Amino acid sequence: MKNAFPVAAVLLGISTSLLAQGSGLKISGEMDAGIQNYKSANGSSMNRLQSGAFGATRMIFSGNEDLGDGMQASFMLEMAPALDTGATSRFGFFNRNAWVGLSGRQWGEVRLGRYLTGTANLLCQVDLHWCASGFNGTGIMYNGDLSTVGRWISGSPGRGGNNNDGISVFSGGTAAAGTAESNRKNNSLQYTTPRVNGFQGKLMYSLGEAGKNPVNGSGDHVDLTLSYASKNWFVGIGYAQVRPDPLWNAKGSLTSVGGTYDFGQLKLGAIYQHETASGVSARWSRAQAWALTAAYRSGAFEPYVKVGQHRTNGTGAYGIVDGTDATVVNLGTLYRLSKRTALYADFVTDLKGSDGNPAVYRNDARGISLGLRHNF
């Protein structure tokens, strides 16, 4: 914590300067902390105070400048401090978003930097709580606890990998297992079309920056989505492809189809994914996943349920699917104290927790959380 005061002083200085320049700076975010009982697939259990037990604790600095004739320049810097320790993310200081962009009413928007893939954006819509609840507050974007090495709905292709080793290793972390991130990409360029009659397209290309004869860097990544939105409907289709990189010699593709329908108090969502992988490192060549979600708002309460599974055709050393399967059940409720503040209770279990070495990973991973979230 020795560096906490200098960091805060720098951020305060930046925000004060931008406000003085009339840049339209906005500071917003979410604070989330919960008491959690957690059991991993190897049977170990713990009670912990978890930052982001339901959603993501984050602080956002964003702003825009009106350039006239319908054009705007904009930016976002989003960090994820841990409320339980005060630490910043291992993925970087502004690990959630770091981009600058230019937009126009007639032609759309261009962004450069680090941000969510279009596929991840699609599945977070289907999640109904913007990828919250469940294991570590990731909703249906569940990459598994490190003892289960499971995966549910993916934000980018897994390239035939287990744990996190096939998911764009350098997208935001180190090469060590469990530190990769599937849903955000570095070095990205994104073009978003205007929404016309409810339709909108997004094309993102992330530069691997591996170079010739590389020893580091990630494979180039392309992500394309098309969505339709109306008063009640949201429907989207996405296609993503990731090339091999120096640490994972395999390529992969991911096709996603999903959507939501809002009945008023009741909202339903569904998504289906099909993956392929090929290359020396690939441990499986095909995978399928699906999720169903539902939330019902009644007064201050919003109970929800999310179920689904992930399956591959890989076979491991123990004659069973090699650690990438999951069958997840997640249910709970929000209780809204106001528009900005809510209590939550959440239960989640992965019924495929016994995959892997049956002598070690013979338990279903499980989490029970009670907590508080506040938006500002």
GROMACS .gro file of C-alpha atoms in nm:
model
  376
    1MET     CA    1   0.000   0.000   0.000
    2LYS     CA    2   0.308   0.231  -0.001
    3ASN     CA    3   0.223   0.346  -0.354
    4ALA     CA    4  -0.146   0.408  -0.287
    5PHE     CA    5  -0.111   0.780  -0.206
    6PRO     CA    6   0.107   0.871  -0.509
    7VAL     CA    7  -0.130   0.685  -0.742
    8ALA     CA    8  -0.433   0.861  -0.594
    9ALA     CA    9  -0.255   1.195  -0.622
   10VAL     CA   10  -0.175   1.137  -0.989
   11LEU     CA   11  -0.536   1.039  -1.068
   12LEU     CA   12  -0.666   1.341  -0.878
   13GLY     CA   13  -0.429   1.565  -1.070
   14ILE     CA   14  -0.536   1.420  -1.404
   15SER     CA   15  -0.907   1.453  -1.326
   16THR     CA   16  -0.867   1.810  -1.197
   17SER     CA   17  -0.676   1.910  -1.510
   18LEU     CA   18  -0.933   1.755  -1.742
   19LEU     CA   19  -1.222   1.917  -1.559
   20ALA     CA   20  -1.050   2.253  -1.589
   21GLN     CA   21  -1.020   2.202  -1.964
   22GLY     CA   22  -1.393   2.131  -1.997
   23SER     CA   23  -1.334   1.788  -2.149
   24GLY     CA   24  -1.663   1.637  -2.033
   25LEU     CA   25  -1.482   1.407  -1.790
   26LYS     CA   26  -1.703   1.158  -1.606
   27ILE     CA   27  -1.602   0.943  -1.309
   28SER     CA   28  -1.825   0.641  -1.249
   29GLY     CA   29  -1.806   0.279  -1.144
   30GLU     CA   30  -1.924   0.003  -0.915
   31MET     CA   31  -1.818  -0.120  -0.572
   32ASP     CA   32  -1.897  -0.484  -0.490
   33ALA     CA   33  -1.794  -0.698  -0.193
   34GLY     CA   34  -1.937  -1.018  -0.054
   35ILE     CA   35  -1.876  -1.284   0.208
   36GLN     CA   36  -1.825  -1.611   0.025
   37ASN     CA   37  -1.797  -1.977   0.112
   38TYR     CA   38  -1.603  -2.142  -0.169
   39LYS     CA   39  -1.520  -2.508  -0.236
   40SER     CA   40  -1.293  -2.613  -0.520
   41ALA     CA   41  -1.293  -2.941  -0.711
   42ASN     CA   42  -1.010  -3.081  -0.497
   43GLY     CA   43  -1.232  -3.050  -0.189
   44SER     CA   44  -1.060  -2.756  -0.022
   45SER     CA   45  -1.303  -2.506   0.127
   46MET     CA   46  -1.263  -2.152   0.256
   47ASN     CA   47  -1.457  -1.853   0.381
   48ARG     CA   48  -1.341  -1.525   0.230
   49LEU     CA   49  -1.431  -1.163   0.175
   50GLN     CA   50  -1.443  -1.142  -0.203
   51SER     CA   51  -1.418  -0.820  -0.403
   52GLY     CA   52  -1.653  -0.852  -0.699
   53ALA     CA   53  -1.834  -1.157  -0.564
   54PHE     CA   54  -2.137  -1.068  -0.779
   55GLY     CA   55  -2.015  -0.809  -1.030
   56ALA     CA   56  -1.690  -0.630  -1.102
   57THR     CA   57  -1.554  -0.364  -0.870
   58ARG     CA   58  -1.430  -0.093  -1.106
   59MET     CA   59  -1.362   0.276  -1.144
   60ILE     CA   60  -1.411   0.443  -1.482
   61PHE     CA   61  -1.265   0.766  -1.617
   62SER     CA   62  -1.437   0.860  -1.942
   63GLY     CA   63  -1.490   1.172  -2.147
   64ASN     CA   64  -1.576   1.319  -2.483
   65GLU     CA   65  -1.533   1.633  -2.690
   66ASP     CA   66  -1.789   1.764  -2.938
   67LEU     CA   67  -1.605   1.835  -3.264
   68GLY     CA   68  -1.911   1.967  -3.447
   69ASP     CA   69  -2.107   1.828  -3.742
   70GLY     CA   70  -2.204   1.523  -3.537
   71MET     CA   71  -1.844   1.416  -3.465
   72GLN     CA   72  -1.704   1.337  -3.120
   73ALA     CA   73  -1.371   1.232  -2.974
   74SER     CA   74  -1.398   1.006  -2.669
   75PHE     CA   75  -1.190   0.793  -2.435
   76MET     CA   76  -1.221   0.549  -2.147
   77LEU     CA   77  -0.982   0.429  -1.876
   78GLU     CA   78  -1.128   0.158  -1.651
   79MET     CA   79  -0.951  -0.005  -1.359
   80ALA     CA   80  -1.052  -0.287  -1.122
   81PRO     CA   81  -0.930  -0.224  -0.765
   82ALA     CA   82  -0.987  -0.503  -0.512
   83LEU     CA   83  -1.202  -0.387  -0.221
   84ASP     CA   84  -1.071  -0.659   0.011
   85THR     CA   85  -0.702  -0.562  -0.026
   86GLY     CA   86  -0.686  -0.235  -0.222
   87ALA     CA   87  -0.465  -0.402  -0.484
   88THR     CA   88  -0.490  -0.336  -0.857
   89SER     CA   89  -0.545  -0.611  -1.114
   90ARG     CA   90  -0.264  -0.843  -1.221
   91PHE     CA   91  -0.376  -0.773  -1.580
   92GLY     CA   92  -0.264  -0.409  -1.558
   93PHE     CA   93  -0.361  -0.078  -1.398
   94PHE     CA   94  -0.637   0.003  -1.649
   95ASN     CA   95  -0.706  -0.363  -1.719
   96ARG     CA   96  -1.076  -0.342  -1.810
   97ASN     CA   97  -1.074  -0.065  -2.071
   98ALA     CA   98  -0.811   0.166  -2.216
   99TRP     CA   99  -0.906   0.324  -2.549
  100VAL     CA  100  -0.950   0.643  -2.748
  101GLY     CA  101  -1.205   0.682  -3.027
  102LEU     CA  102  -1.364   0.900  -3.289
  103SER     CA  103  -1.733   0.881  -3.388
  104GLY     CA  104  -1.980   1.038  -3.628
  105ARG     CA  105  -2.357   1.011  -3.662
  106GLN     CA  106  -2.338   0.902  -4.026
  107TRP     CA  107  -2.044   0.663  -4.030
  108GLY     CA  108  -2.017   0.508  -3.680
  109GLU     CA  109  -1.721   0.482  -3.442
  110VAL     CA  110  -1.355   0.380  -3.449
  111ARG     CA  111  -1.170   0.281  -3.131
  112LEU     CA  112  -0.803   0.201  -3.066
  113GLY     CA  113  -0.678   0.031  -2.749
  114ARG     CA  114  -0.797  -0.246  -2.517
  115TYR     CA  115  -1.162  -0.347  -2.467
  116LEU     CA  116  -1.419  -0.627  -2.476
  117THR     CA  117  -1.448  -0.845  -2.783
  118GLY     CA  118  -1.778  -0.822  -2.968
  119THR     CA  119  -1.843  -1.188  -2.879
  120ALA     CA  120  -1.797  -1.113  -2.508
  121ASN     CA  121  -2.031  -0.816  -2.544
  122LEU     CA  122  -2.293  -1.047  -2.695
  123LEU     CA  123  -2.273  -1.308  -2.421
  124CYS     CA  124  -2.282  -1.042  -2.148
  125GLN     CA  125  -2.613  -0.921  -2.293
  126VAL     CA  126  -2.750  -1.276  -2.268
  127ASP     CA  127  -2.619  -1.304  -1.911
  128LEU     CA  128  -2.883  -1.038  -1.812
  129HIS     CA  129  -2.653  -0.889  -1.543
  130TRP     CA  130  -2.366  -0.794  -1.772
  131CYS     CA  131  -2.156  -1.098  -1.683
  132ALA     CA  132  -2.217  -1.091  -1.310
  133SER     CA  133  -2.308  -1.356  -1.046
  134GLY     CA  134  -2.165  -1.707  -1.028
  135PHE     CA  135  -1.797  -1.797  -0.991
  136ASN     CA  136  -1.591  -1.483  -0.920
  137GLY     CA  137  -1.868  -1.259  -1.053
  138THR     CA  138  -1.833  -1.361  -1.417
  139GLY     CA  139  -2.185  -1.487  -1.486
  140ILE     CA  140  -2.205  -1.724  -1.784
  141MET     CA  141  -1.850  -1.623  -1.885
  142TYR     CA  142  -1.709  -1.881  -1.645
  143ASN     CA  143  -1.348  -1.980  -1.709
  144GLY     CA  144  -1.342  -2.226  -1.421
  145ASP     CA  145  -1.175  -2.247  -1.083
  146LEU     CA  146  -0.810  -2.342  -1.111
  147SER     CA  147  -0.868  -2.687  -0.960
  148THR     CA  148  -1.147  -2.770  -1.202
  149VAL     CA  149  -0.991  -2.616  -1.515
  150GLY     CA  150  -1.335  -2.592  -1.667
  151ARG     CA  151  -1.488  -2.347  -1.912
  152TRP     CA  152  -1.846  -2.246  -1.989
  153ILE     CA  153  -1.933  -1.970  -2.239
  154SER     CA  154  -1.622  -1.823  -2.406
  155GLY     CA  155  -1.538  -1.463  -2.497
  156SER     CA  156  -1.284  -1.581  -2.756
  157PRO     CA  157  -1.171  -1.916  -2.904
  158GLY     CA  158  -1.002  -2.164  -2.671
  159ARG     CA  159  -0.777  -2.306  -2.947
  160GLY     CA  160  -0.802  -2.660  -2.808
  161GLY     CA  161  -0.666  -2.562  -2.468
  162ASN     CA  162  -0.756  -2.654  -2.112
  163ASN     CA  163  -0.744  -2.429  -1.808
  164ASN     CA  164  -0.662  -2.090  -1.965
  165ASP     CA  165  -0.360  -2.205  -2.166
  166GLY     CA  166  -0.524  -2.183  -2.509
  167ILE     CA  167  -0.704  -1.852  -2.461
  168SER     CA  168  -0.495  -1.572  -2.612
  169VAL     CA  169  -0.223  -1.606  -2.352
  170PHE     CA  170  -0.096  -1.250  -2.378
  171SER     CA  171  -0.437  -1.083  -2.398
  172GLY     CA  172  -0.381  -0.947  -2.051
  173GLY     CA  173  -0.148  -1.125  -1.811
  174THR     CA  174   0.145  -1.364  -1.819
  175ALA     CA  175   0.196  -1.701  -1.978
  176ALA     CA  176   0.131  -1.885  -1.651
  177ALA     CA  177  -0.184  -2.096  -1.636
  178GLY     CA  178  -0.475  -1.911  -1.485
  179THR     CA  179  -0.358  -1.562  -1.576
  180ALA     CA  180  -0.484  -1.535  -1.933
  181GLU     CA  181  -0.806  -1.349  -2.007
  182SER     CA  182  -1.054  -1.442  -2.275
  183ASN     CA  183  -1.282  -1.141  -2.302
  184ARG     CA  184  -1.056  -0.838  -2.362
  185LYS     CA  185  -0.783  -0.789  -2.620
  186ASN     CA  186  -0.479  -0.564  -2.629
  187ASN     CA  187  -0.359  -0.373  -2.937
  188SER     CA  188  -0.707  -0.363  -3.089
  189LEU     CA  189  -0.880  -0.162  -3.360
  190GLN     CA  190  -1.259  -0.168  -3.368
  191TYR     CA  191  -1.513  -0.024  -3.608
  192THR     CA  192  -1.881  -0.004  -3.506
  193THR     CA  193  -2.148   0.089  -3.758
  194PRO     CA  194  -2.440   0.321  -3.675
  195ARG     CA  195  -2.753   0.133  -3.570
  196VAL     CA  196  -2.985   0.126  -3.873
  197ASN     CA  197  -3.341  -0.009  -3.835
  198GLY     CA  198  -3.223  -0.193  -3.525
  199PHE     CA  199  -2.915  -0.353  -3.688
  200GLN     CA  200  -2.554  -0.282  -3.591
  201GLY     CA  201  -2.222  -0.443  -3.684
  202LYS     CA  202  -1.883  -0.454  -3.509
  203LEU     CA  203  -1.547  -0.556  -3.652
  204MET     CA  204  -1.244  -0.585  -3.423
  205TYR     CA  205  -0.889  -0.677  -3.519
  206SER     CA  206  -0.625  -0.728  -3.250
  207LEU     CA  207  -0.259  -0.722  -3.350
  208GLY     CA  208  -0.060  -1.006  -3.196
  209GLU     CA  209   0.263  -0.804  -3.232
  210ALA     CA  210   0.456  -1.130  -3.241
  211GLY     CA  211   0.685  -1.021  -3.525
  212LYS     CA  212   0.925  -1.246  -3.713
  213ASN     CA  213   1.077  -1.538  -3.517
  214PRO     CA  214   0.894  -1.427  -3.201
  215VAL     CA  215   0.959  -1.537  -2.844
  216ASN     CA  216   0.663  -1.343  -2.708
  217GLY     CA  217   0.336  -1.193  -2.825
  218SER     CA  218  -0.005  -1.342  -2.900
  219GLY     CA  219  -0.173  -1.458  -3.218
  220ASP     CA  220  -0.368  -1.208  -3.428
  221HIS     CA  221  -0.736  -1.205  -3.337
  222VAL     CA  222  -1.042  -1.108  -3.544
  223ASP     CA  223  -1.395  -1.072  -3.406
  224LEU     CA  224  -1.709  -0.987  -3.606
  225THR     CA  225  -2.062  -0.947  -3.466
  226LEU     CA  226  -2.399  -0.843  -3.603
  227SER     CA  227  -2.687  -0.758  -3.369
  228TYR     CA  228  -3.050  -0.649  -3.384
  229ALA     CA  229  -3.219  -0.458  -3.101
  230SER     CA  230  -3.578  -0.344  -3.055
  231LYS     CA  231  -3.799  -0.259  -2.757
  232ASN     CA  232  -3.825  -0.623  -2.647
  233TRP     CA  233  -3.572  -0.815  -2.858
  234PHE     CA  234  -3.194  -0.838  -2.866
  235VAL     CA  235  -3.045  -1.094  -3.108
  236GLY     CA  236  -2.683  -1.133  -3.212
  237ILE     CA  237  -2.445  -1.358  -3.403
  238GLY     CA  238  -2.068  -1.352  -3.369
  239TYR     CA  239  -1.763  -1.511  -3.531
  240ALA     CA  240  -1.410  -1.497  -3.387
  241GLN     CA  241  -1.077  -1.644  -3.493
  242VAL     CA  242  -0.742  -1.650  -3.312
  243ARG     CA  243  -0.412  -1.743  -3.478
  244PRO     CA  244  -0.128  -1.946  -3.320
  245ASP     CA  245   0.126  -1.772  -3.100
  246PRO     CA  246   0.474  -1.865  -2.968
  247LEU     CA  247   0.339  -2.033  -2.655
  248TRP     CA  248   0.031  -2.202  -2.805
  249ASN     CA  249   0.078  -2.347  -3.152
  250ALA     CA  250  -0.287  -2.387  -3.247
  251LYS     CA  251  -0.556  -2.176  -3.405
  252GLY     CA  252  -0.924  -2.164  -3.319
  253SER     CA  253  -1.258  -2.029  -3.430
  254LEU     CA  254  -1.575  -1.958  -3.233
  255THR     CA  255  -1.930  -1.902  -3.359
  256SER     CA  256  -2.193  -1.766  -3.121
  257VAL     CA  257  -2.568  -1.713  -3.161
  258GLY     CA  258  -2.778  -1.568  -2.881
  259GLY     CA  259  -3.038  -1.321  -2.769
  260THR     CA  260  -3.283  -1.198  -2.507
  261TYR     CA  261  -3.652  -1.118  -2.488
  262ASP     CA  262  -3.800  -0.875  -2.236
  263PHE     CA  263  -4.158  -0.953  -2.129
  264GLY     CA  264  -4.158  -0.667  -1.877
  265GLN     CA  265  -4.103  -0.815  -1.532
  266LEU     CA  266  -3.961  -1.136  -1.682
  267LYS     CA  267  -3.653  -1.139  -1.906
  268LEU     CA  268  -3.517  -1.450  -2.080
  269GLY     CA  269  -3.187  -1.517  -2.257
  270ALA     CA  270  -3.022  -1.798  -2.452
  271ILE     CA  271  -2.689  -1.854  -2.629
  272TYR     CA  272  -2.524  -2.137  -2.825
  273GLN     CA  273  -2.156  -2.166  -2.923
  274HIS     CA  274  -1.962  -2.392  -3.157
  275GLU     CA  275  -1.580  -2.402  -3.151
  276THR     CA  276  -1.311  -2.560  -3.365
  277ALA     CA  277  -0.938  -2.590  -3.301
  278SER     CA  278  -0.640  -2.730  -3.491
  279GLY     CA  279  -0.265  -2.736  -3.445
  280VAL     CA  280   0.013  -2.910  -3.255
  281SER     CA  281  -0.097  -2.784  -2.914
  282ALA     CA  282  -0.471  -2.849  -2.954
  283ARG     CA  283  -0.603  -3.111  -2.710
  284TRP     CA  284  -0.949  -3.106  -2.867
  285SER     CA  285  -1.079  -3.012  -3.211
  286ARG     CA  286  -1.448  -2.939  -3.146
  287ALA     CA  287  -1.647  -2.791  -2.860
  288GLN     CA  288  -2.007  -2.689  -2.798
  289ALA     CA  289  -2.163  -2.479  -2.523
  290TRP     CA  290  -2.502  -2.337  -2.434
  291ALA     CA  291  -2.666  -2.129  -2.162
  292LEU     CA  292  -3.020  -2.033  -2.063
  293THR     CA  293  -3.087  -1.735  -1.838
  294ALA     CA  294  -3.395  -1.588  -1.669
  295ALA     CA  295  -3.458  -1.299  -1.430
  296TYR     CA  296  -3.789  -1.185  -1.280
  297ARG     CA  297  -3.828  -0.846  -1.113
  298SER     CA  298  -4.096  -0.822  -0.844
  299GLY     CA  299  -4.076  -0.503  -0.639
  300ALA     CA  300  -3.729  -0.476  -0.487
  301PHE     CA  301  -3.649  -0.845  -0.551
  302GLU     CA  302  -3.498  -0.984  -0.872
  303PRO     CA  303  -3.453  -1.362  -0.851
  304TYR     CA  304  -3.258  -1.523  -1.138
  305VAL     CA  305  -3.140  -1.859  -1.268
  306LYS     CA  306  -2.865  -1.941  -1.520
  307VAL     CA  307  -2.792  -2.295  -1.641
  308GLY     CA  308  -2.580  -2.448  -1.918
  309GLN     CA  309  -2.289  -2.664  -2.015
  310HIS     CA  310  -1.968  -2.686  -2.217
  311ARG     CA  311  -1.851  -3.004  -2.394
  312THR     CA  312  -1.542  -3.092  -2.597
  313ASN     CA  313  -1.433  -3.402  -2.791
  314GLY     CA  314  -1.095  -3.414  -2.616
  315THR     CA  315  -0.980  -3.718  -2.416
  316GLY     CA  316  -0.723  -3.689  -2.140
  317ALA     CA  317  -0.488  -3.917  -1.951
  318TYR     CA  318  -0.771  -4.058  -1.739
  319GLY     CA  319  -0.987  -4.164  -2.032
  320ILE     CA  320  -1.238  -3.883  -1.984
  321VAL     CA  321  -1.290  -3.538  -2.131
  322ASP     CA  322  -0.972  -3.346  -2.064
  323GLY     CA  323  -1.071  -3.077  -1.819
  324THR     CA  324  -1.266  -2.834  -2.037
  325ASP     CA  325  -1.619  -2.951  -1.958
  326ALA     CA  326  -1.860  -2.775  -1.727
  327THR     CA  327  -2.224  -2.815  -1.626
  328VAL     CA  328  -2.313  -2.504  -1.430
  329VAL     CA  329  -2.620  -2.413  -1.224
  330ASN     CA  330  -2.634  -2.058  -1.087
  331LEU     CA  331  -2.926  -1.908  -0.896
  332GLY     CA  332  -2.982  -1.621  -0.658
  333THR     CA  333  -3.153  -1.289  -0.610
  334LEU     CA  334  -3.087  -0.917  -0.598
  335TYR     CA  335  -3.267  -0.696  -0.346
  336ARG     CA  336  -3.256  -0.333  -0.458
  337LEU     CA  337  -3.232  -0.081  -0.176
  338SER     CA  338  -3.231   0.199  -0.435
  339LYS     CA  339  -3.153   0.252  -0.804
  340ARG     CA  340  -2.782   0.241  -0.723
  341THR     CA  341  -2.751   0.004  -0.428
  342ALA     CA  342  -2.846  -0.363  -0.395
  343LEU     CA  343  -2.793  -0.662  -0.169
  344TYR     CA  344  -2.743  -1.005  -0.328
  345ALA     CA  345  -2.746  -1.375  -0.244
  346ASP     CA  346  -2.589  -1.612  -0.498
  347PHE     CA  347  -2.531  -1.989  -0.528
  348VAL     CA  348  -2.334  -2.156  -0.807
  349THR     CA  349  -2.205  -2.507  -0.867
  350ASP     CA  350  -2.016  -2.684  -1.147
  351LEU     CA  351  -2.151  -3.040  -1.165
  352LYS     CA  352  -1.853  -3.149  -1.378
  353GLY     CA  353  -1.606  -3.072  -1.101
  354SER     CA  354  -1.495  -3.436  -1.086
  355ASP     CA  355  -1.333  -3.419  -1.433
  356GLY     CA  356  -0.957  -3.464  -1.442
  357ASN     CA  357  -0.774  -3.696  -1.201
  358PRO     CA  358  -1.064  -3.864  -1.013
  359ALA     CA  359  -0.841  -3.922  -0.714
  360VAL     CA  360  -0.791  -3.547  -0.671
  361TYR     CA  361  -1.070  -3.358  -0.849
  362ARG     CA  362  -1.368  -3.557  -0.722
  363ASN     CA  363  -1.581  -3.269  -0.590
  364ASP     CA  364  -1.823  -3.030  -0.755
  365ALA     CA  365  -1.689  -2.676  -0.738
  366ARG     CA  366  -1.931  -2.452  -0.546
  367GLY     CA  367  -1.972  -2.095  -0.426
  368ILE     CA  368  -2.222  -1.928  -0.190
  369SER     CA  369  -2.207  -1.548  -0.165
  370LEU     CA  370  -2.386  -1.276   0.033
  371GLY     CA  371  -2.289  -0.918  -0.045
  372LEU     CA  372  -2.349  -0.556  -0.135
  373ARG     CA  373  -2.300  -0.368  -0.461
  374HIS     CA  374  -2.316   0.008  -0.513
  375ASN     CA  375  -2.302   0.201  -0.843
  376PHE     CA  376  -2.184   0.559  -0.862
   0.00000   0.00000   0.00000
